[in-house]
Amino acid sequence: MAADKGSTGREEVELHRGNGSRKLGAKGLLMSLGLFAIAGIGLVVRGPAGGFMVVSGTLIGGFVLLAALVVLGSSLRPFRIAFDQSGLSVNCEGQRFDGPWDQVEAISIERLMTQDERYALVLWVRPGVPMKNAPTFPPNGARDGHVLCELSDIRESREEIALALQRFAGAKFRSPTALRGTP
């Protein structure tokens, strides 16, 4: 991950959404087309006797098509997480923040409380700084963290993100152990 010159001419880092959901949605579209084709072939070849093939192919194809459209639609939502020396800009997962680092209490990579090793980028803003959605991290509400995204949805590695945040956010980027138990 390289720092690029942003629209302001300053050096900035922008995280990129992975292509996993787009690929899954495209595969779903192709699968639904195949199921509709099977239903059509069943109707042409077997006529009314192919009713089960036609009905099941159409119903399953319709369900797969709907699921694929939902996945594709979610992958087209706005996504921007960018930061530079002066601050952070976020527009993703329903979260919006665009401000200087002095409005940020902390930003951290946190392990989610799941059985598998999933990590998220979590933002803690200073009191009084407006956020669109209520804090969701941790789930018990001991602190007011906003999950910006899961790192599995980001192209850049956890290590690349950590290095870039250390560089630009400085002391605002904290290790997960430094944040535990603080009010």
C-alpha atoms as a PDB file:
ATOM      1  CA  MET A   1       0.000   0.000   0.000  1.00  0.00           C
ATOM      2  CA  ALA A   2       1.562   3.247  -1.081  1.00  0.00           C
ATOM      3  CA  ALA A   3       0.667   6.720   0.025  1.00  0.00           C
ATOM      4  CA  ASP A   4      -0.704   8.778  -2.867  1.00  0.00           C
ATOM      5  CA  LYS A   5      -1.160  12.457  -3.449  1.00  0.00           C
ATOM      6  CA  GLY A   6      -4.800  13.149  -2.636  1.00  0.00           C
ATOM      7  CA  SER A   7      -7.050  15.800  -4.127  1.00  0.00           C
ATOM      8  CA  THR A   8      -5.469  18.341  -1.776  1.00  0.00           C
ATOM      9  CA  GLY A   9      -1.968  17.590  -3.070  1.00  0.00           C
ATOM     10  CA  ARG A  10      -0.937  16.174   0.334  1.00  0.00           C
ATOM     11  CA  GLU A  11       0.265  12.647   0.815  1.00  0.00           C
ATOM     12  CA  GLU A  12      -2.634  10.402   1.907  1.00  0.00           C
ATOM     13  CA  VAL A  13      -3.475   6.733   2.269  1.00  0.00           C
ATOM     14  CA  GLU A  14      -6.786   5.362   1.035  1.00  0.00           C
ATOM     15  CA  LEU A  15      -8.024   1.890   1.896  1.00  0.00           C
ATOM     16  CA  HIS A  16      -9.728  -0.100  -0.844  1.00  0.00           C
ATOM     17  CA  ARG A  17     -12.654  -2.475  -0.625  1.00  0.00           C
ATOM     18  CA  GLY A  18     -11.874  -6.003  -1.774  1.00  0.00           C
ATOM     19  CA  ASN A  19     -13.602  -7.538  -4.788  1.00  0.00           C
ATOM     20  CA  GLY A  20     -14.986 -10.597  -2.997  1.00  0.00           C
ATOM     21  CA  SER A  21     -18.635  -9.544  -2.890  1.00  0.00           C
ATOM     22  CA  ARG A  22     -18.617  -8.385  -6.515  1.00  0.00           C
ATOM     23  CA  LYS A  23     -17.232 -11.734  -7.645  1.00  0.00           C
ATOM     24  CA  LEU A  24     -19.790 -13.585  -5.536  1.00  0.00           C
ATOM     25  CA  GLY A  25     -22.618 -11.474  -6.979  1.00  0.00           C
ATOM     26  CA  ALA A  26     -21.417 -12.063 -10.549  1.00  0.00           C
ATOM     27  CA  LYS A  27     -21.245 -15.822  -9.928  1.00  0.00           C
ATOM     28  CA  GLY A  28     -24.787 -15.707  -8.537  1.00  0.00           C
ATOM     29  CA  LEU A  29     -26.028 -13.908 -11.644  1.00  0.00           C
ATOM     30  CA  LEU A  30     -24.443 -16.529 -13.884  1.00  0.00           C
ATOM     31  CA  MET A  31     -25.889 -19.334 -11.770  1.00  0.00           C
ATOM     32  CA  SER A  32     -29.377 -17.857 -11.931  1.00  0.00           C
ATOM     33  CA  LEU A  33     -29.114 -17.517 -15.722  1.00  0.00           C
ATOM     34  CA  GLY A  34     -28.094 -21.187 -15.885  1.00  0.00           C
ATOM     35  CA  LEU A  35     -31.079 -22.205 -13.760  1.00  0.00           C
ATOM     36  CA  PHE A  36     -33.442 -20.156 -15.930  1.00  0.00           C
ATOM     37  CA  ALA A  37     -31.910 -21.829 -19.013  1.00  0.00           C
ATOM     38  CA  ILE A  38     -32.503 -25.276 -17.504  1.00  0.00           C
ATOM     39  CA  ALA A  39     -36.114 -24.316 -16.796  1.00  0.00           C
ATOM     40  CA  GLY A  40     -36.529 -23.077 -20.374  1.00  0.00           C
ATOM     41  CA  ILE A  41     -34.979 -26.234 -21.824  1.00  0.00           C
ATOM     42  CA  GLY A  42     -37.267 -28.338 -19.625  1.00  0.00           C
ATOM     43  CA  LEU A  43     -40.278 -26.479 -20.978  1.00  0.00           C
ATOM     44  CA  VAL A  44     -39.190 -26.833 -24.626  1.00  0.00           C
ATOM     45  CA  VAL A  45     -37.988 -30.439 -24.480  1.00  0.00           C
ATOM     46  CA  ARG A  46     -40.460 -32.011 -22.091  1.00  0.00           C
ATOM     47  CA  GLY A  47     -43.422 -29.720 -22.552  1.00  0.00           C
ATOM     48  CA  PRO A  48     -46.038 -29.864 -19.833  1.00  0.00           C
ATOM     49  CA  ALA A  49     -44.472 -33.097 -18.511  1.00  0.00           C
ATOM     50  CA  GLY A  50     -41.380 -31.109 -17.491  1.00  0.00           C
ATOM     51  CA  GLY A  51     -43.390 -29.039 -15.038  1.00  0.00           C
ATOM     52  CA  PHE A  52     -41.276 -29.911 -12.005  1.00  0.00           C
ATOM     53  CA  MET A  53     -38.056 -28.956 -13.806  1.00  0.00           C
ATOM     54  CA  VAL A  54     -39.586 -25.682 -15.008  1.00  0.00           C
ATOM     55  CA  VAL A  55     -41.057 -24.699 -11.643  1.00  0.00           C
ATOM     56  CA  SER A  56     -38.039 -25.689  -9.548  1.00  0.00           C
ATOM     57  CA  GLY A  57     -35.545 -24.109 -11.978  1.00  0.00           C
ATOM     58  CA  THR A  58     -37.552 -20.888 -12.055  1.00  0.00           C
ATOM     59  CA  LEU A  59     -38.030 -20.697  -8.274  1.00  0.00           C
ATOM     60  CA  ILE A  60     -34.428 -21.523  -7.393  1.00  0.00           C
ATOM     61  CA  GLY A  61     -33.147 -19.275 -10.191  1.00  0.00           C
ATOM     62  CA  GLY A  62     -35.293 -16.415  -8.906  1.00  0.00           C
ATOM     63  CA  PHE A  63     -33.999 -16.867  -5.364  1.00  0.00           C
ATOM     64  CA  VAL A  64     -30.368 -16.977  -6.535  1.00  0.00           C
ATOM     65  CA  LEU A  65     -30.942 -13.908  -8.728  1.00  0.00           C
ATOM     66  CA  LEU A  66     -32.414 -11.968  -5.801  1.00  0.00           C
ATOM     67  CA  ALA A  67     -29.516 -12.945  -3.516  1.00  0.00           C
ATOM     68  CA  ALA A  68     -26.974 -11.981  -6.197  1.00  0.00           C
ATOM     69  CA  LEU A  69     -28.594  -8.582  -6.677  1.00  0.00           C
ATOM     70  CA  VAL A  70     -28.522  -7.927  -2.925  1.00  0.00           C
ATOM     71  CA  VAL A  71     -24.815  -8.844  -2.760  1.00  0.00           C
ATOM     72  CA  LEU A  72     -24.005  -6.702  -5.805  1.00  0.00           C
ATOM     73  CA  GLY A  73     -26.049  -3.806  -4.451  1.00  0.00           C
ATOM     74  CA  SER A  74     -24.189  -3.862  -1.148  1.00  0.00           C
ATOM     75  CA  SER A  75     -20.845  -3.839  -2.970  1.00  0.00           C
ATOM     76  CA  LEU A  76     -21.848  -0.646  -4.798  1.00  0.00           C
ATOM     77  CA  ARG A  77     -22.446   1.376  -1.616  1.00  0.00           C
ATOM     78  CA  PRO A  78     -20.062   4.270  -1.063  1.00  0.00           C
ATOM     79  CA  PHE A  79     -16.765   3.286   0.510  1.00  0.00           C
ATOM     80  CA  ARG A  80     -13.991   5.650   1.490  1.00  0.00           C
ATOM     81  CA  ILE A  81     -11.493   5.481   4.303  1.00  0.00           C
ATOM     82  CA  ALA A  82      -8.604   7.866   3.751  1.00  0.00           C
ATOM     83  CA  PHE A  83      -6.178   9.584   6.070  1.00  0.00           C
ATOM     84  CA  ASP A  84      -3.215  11.895   5.979  1.00  0.00           C
ATOM     85  CA  GLN A  85      -1.226  14.012   8.436  1.00  0.00           C
ATOM     86  CA  SER A  86      -4.148  16.379   8.986  1.00  0.00           C
ATOM     87  CA  GLY A  87      -6.996  13.935   9.592  1.00  0.00           C
ATOM     88  CA  LEU A  88      -9.349  11.145   8.647  1.00  0.00           C
ATOM     89  CA  SER A  89     -12.146  10.862   6.093  1.00  0.00           C
ATOM     90  CA  VAL A  90     -14.683   8.013   6.402  1.00  0.00           C
ATOM     91  CA  ASN A  91     -17.785   7.191   4.363  1.00  0.00           C
ATOM     92  CA  CYS A  92     -18.622   3.507   4.684  1.00  0.00           C
ATOM     93  CA  GLU A  93     -20.903   1.030   6.432  1.00  0.00           C
ATOM     94  CA  GLY A  94     -23.226   3.847   7.400  1.00  0.00           C
ATOM     95  CA  GLN A  95     -20.463   5.728   9.205  1.00  0.00           C
ATOM     96  CA  ARG A  96     -19.433   9.233   8.215  1.00  0.00           C
ATOM     97  CA  PHE A  97     -16.562  11.198   9.683  1.00  0.00           C
ATOM     98  CA  ASP A  98     -14.445  13.885   8.116  1.00  0.00           C
ATOM     99  CA  GLY A  99     -12.245  15.735  10.529  1.00  0.00           C
ATOM    100  CA  PRO A 100      -8.819  16.446  11.945  1.00  0.00           C
ATOM    101  CA  TRP A 101      -6.958  14.052  14.201  1.00  0.00           C
ATOM    102  CA  ASP A 102      -7.702  16.216  17.256  1.00  0.00           C
ATOM    103  CA  GLN A 103     -11.372  15.109  17.008  1.00  0.00           C
ATOM    104  CA  VAL A 104     -10.226  11.482  17.238  1.00  0.00           C
ATOM    105  CA  GLU A 105      -9.640   9.954  20.635  1.00  0.00           C
ATOM    106  CA  ALA A 106      -8.189   6.762  19.166  1.00  0.00           C
ATOM    107  CA  ILE A 107      -8.220   4.473  16.156  1.00  0.00           C
ATOM    108  CA  SER A 108      -7.383   0.816  16.496  1.00  0.00           C
ATOM    109  CA  ILE A 109      -7.446  -2.584  14.855  1.00  0.00           C
ATOM    110  CA  GLU A 110      -9.532  -4.759  17.150  1.00  0.00           C
ATOM    111  CA  ARG A 111     -10.222  -8.472  17.155  1.00  0.00           C
ATOM    112  CA  LEU A 112     -13.950  -9.087  16.926  1.00  0.00           C
ATOM    113  CA  MET A 113     -15.521 -11.334  19.519  1.00  0.00           C
ATOM    114  CA  THR A 114     -16.079 -14.266  17.194  1.00  0.00           C
ATOM    115  CA  GLN A 115     -14.745 -17.805  17.054  1.00  0.00           C
ATOM    116  CA  ASP A 116     -12.668 -17.127  13.969  1.00  0.00           C
ATOM    117  CA  GLU A 117      -9.941 -14.492  13.809  1.00  0.00           C
ATOM    118  CA  ARG A 118     -11.749 -11.483  12.376  1.00  0.00           C
ATOM    119  CA  TYR A 119     -10.507  -7.955  12.856  1.00  0.00           C
ATOM    120  CA  ALA A 120     -12.109  -4.552  12.436  1.00  0.00           C
ATOM    121  CA  LEU A 121     -10.938  -0.971  12.160  1.00  0.00           C
ATOM    122  CA  VAL A 122     -12.517   0.857  15.110  1.00  0.00           C
ATOM    123  CA  LEU A 123     -12.730   4.619  15.651  1.00  0.00           C
ATOM    124  CA  TRP A 124     -13.222   6.375  18.979  1.00  0.00           C
ATOM    125  CA  VAL A 125     -14.119  10.046  18.612  1.00  0.00           C
ATOM    126  CA  ARG A 126     -13.838  12.702  21.303  1.00  0.00           C
ATOM    127  CA  PRO A 127     -17.002  13.494  23.290  1.00  0.00           C
ATOM    128  CA  GLY A 128     -19.277  15.886  21.424  1.00  0.00           C
ATOM    129  CA  VAL A 129     -18.044  14.911  17.946  1.00  0.00           C
ATOM    130  CA  PRO A 130     -21.136  13.878  15.964  1.00  0.00           C
ATOM    131  CA  MET A 131     -21.283  10.479  14.282  1.00  0.00           C
ATOM    132  CA  LYS A 132     -24.143   9.257  12.098  1.00  0.00           C
ATOM    133  CA  ASN A 133     -24.623   5.950  13.928  1.00  0.00           C
ATOM    134  CA  ALA A 134     -24.438   4.934  17.569  1.00  0.00           C
ATOM    135  CA  PRO A 135     -21.249   3.233  18.796  1.00  0.00           C
ATOM    136  CA  THR A 136     -21.218  -0.536  18.393  1.00  0.00           C
ATOM    137  CA  PHE A 137     -17.868  -1.601  19.812  1.00  0.00           C
ATOM    138  CA  PRO A 138     -17.441  -3.397  22.049  1.00  0.00           C
ATOM    139  CA  PRO A 139     -20.828  -5.091  22.054  1.00  0.00           C
ATOM    140  CA  ASN A 140     -21.226  -4.637  25.827  1.00  0.00           C
ATOM    141  CA  GLY A 141     -20.947  -0.865  25.415  1.00  0.00           C
ATOM    142  CA  ALA A 142     -18.056  -0.372  27.863  1.00  0.00           C
ATOM    143  CA  ARG A 143     -16.531   2.136  25.421  1.00  0.00           C
ATOM    144  CA  ASP A 144     -17.933   4.151  22.546  1.00  0.00           C
ATOM    145  CA  GLY A 145     -16.167   2.691  19.530  1.00  0.00           C
ATOM    146  CA  HIS A 146     -17.457   2.872  15.964  1.00  0.00           C
ATOM    147  CA  VAL A 147     -16.653  -0.097  13.725  1.00  0.00           C
ATOM    148  CA  LEU A 148     -15.640   1.387  10.377  1.00  0.00           C
ATOM    149  CA  CYS A 149     -15.115  -1.892   8.519  1.00  0.00           C
ATOM    150  CA  GLU A 150     -13.991  -5.458   8.887  1.00  0.00           C
ATOM    151  CA  LEU A 151     -10.453  -5.932   7.628  1.00  0.00           C
ATOM    152  CA  SER A 152     -11.480  -9.029   5.668  1.00  0.00           C
ATOM    153  CA  ASP A 153     -13.402  -6.630   3.392  1.00  0.00           C
ATOM    154  CA  ILE A 154     -10.283  -4.542   2.709  1.00  0.00           C
ATOM    155  CA  ARG A 155      -7.648  -5.265   0.064  1.00  0.00           C
ATOM    156  CA  GLU A 156      -4.745  -4.057   2.216  1.00  0.00           C
ATOM    157  CA  SER A 157      -3.330  -6.342   4.911  1.00  0.00           C
ATOM    158  CA  ARG A 158      -3.712  -5.743   8.622  1.00  0.00           C
ATOM    159  CA  GLU A 159       0.034  -5.029   8.861  1.00  0.00           C
ATOM    160  CA  GLU A 160      -0.055  -2.474   6.026  1.00  0.00           C
ATOM    161  CA  ILE A 161      -2.979  -0.662   7.637  1.00  0.00           C
ATOM    162  CA  ALA A 162      -1.254  -0.641  11.036  1.00  0.00           C
ATOM    163  CA  LEU A 163       1.962   0.811   9.576  1.00  0.00           C
ATOM    164  CA  ALA A 164       0.086   3.547   7.710  1.00  0.00           C
ATOM    165  CA  LEU A 165      -1.959   4.465  10.789  1.00  0.00           C
ATOM    166  CA  GLN A 166       1.187   4.587  12.940  1.00  0.00           C
ATOM    167  CA  ARG A 167       2.708   6.951  10.391  1.00  0.00           C
ATOM    168  CA  PHE A 168      -0.241   9.328   9.986  1.00  0.00           C
ATOM    169  CA  ALA A 169      -2.278   9.008  13.201  1.00  0.00           C
ATOM    170  CA  GLY A 170       0.722   8.768  15.505  1.00  0.00           C
ATOM    171  CA  ALA A 171      -0.312   8.329  19.137  1.00  0.00           C
ATOM    172  CA  LYS A 172      -3.996   8.188  18.106  1.00  0.00           C
ATOM    173  CA  PHE A 173      -3.327   4.696  16.733  1.00  0.00           C
ATOM    174  CA  ARG A 174      -3.255   2.440  19.749  1.00  0.00           C
ATOM    175  CA  SER A 175      -2.766  -1.233  20.206  1.00  0.00           C
ATOM    176  CA  PRO A 176      -5.836  -3.164  21.373  1.00  0.00           C
ATOM    177  CA  THR A 177      -4.263  -3.760  24.807  1.00  0.00           C
ATOM    178  CA  ALA A 178      -3.799  -0.026  25.382  1.00  0.00           C
ATOM    179  CA  LEU A 179      -7.529   0.579  24.920  1.00  0.00           C
ATOM    180  CA  ARG A 180      -8.841  -2.197  27.138  1.00  0.00           C
ATOM    181  CA  GLY A 181     -10.368  -0.992  30.356  1.00  0.00           C
ATOM    182  CA  THR A 182      -9.987   2.741  29.702  1.00  0.00           C
ATOM    183  CA  PRO A 183     -13.098   4.855  30.237  1.00  0.00           C
END
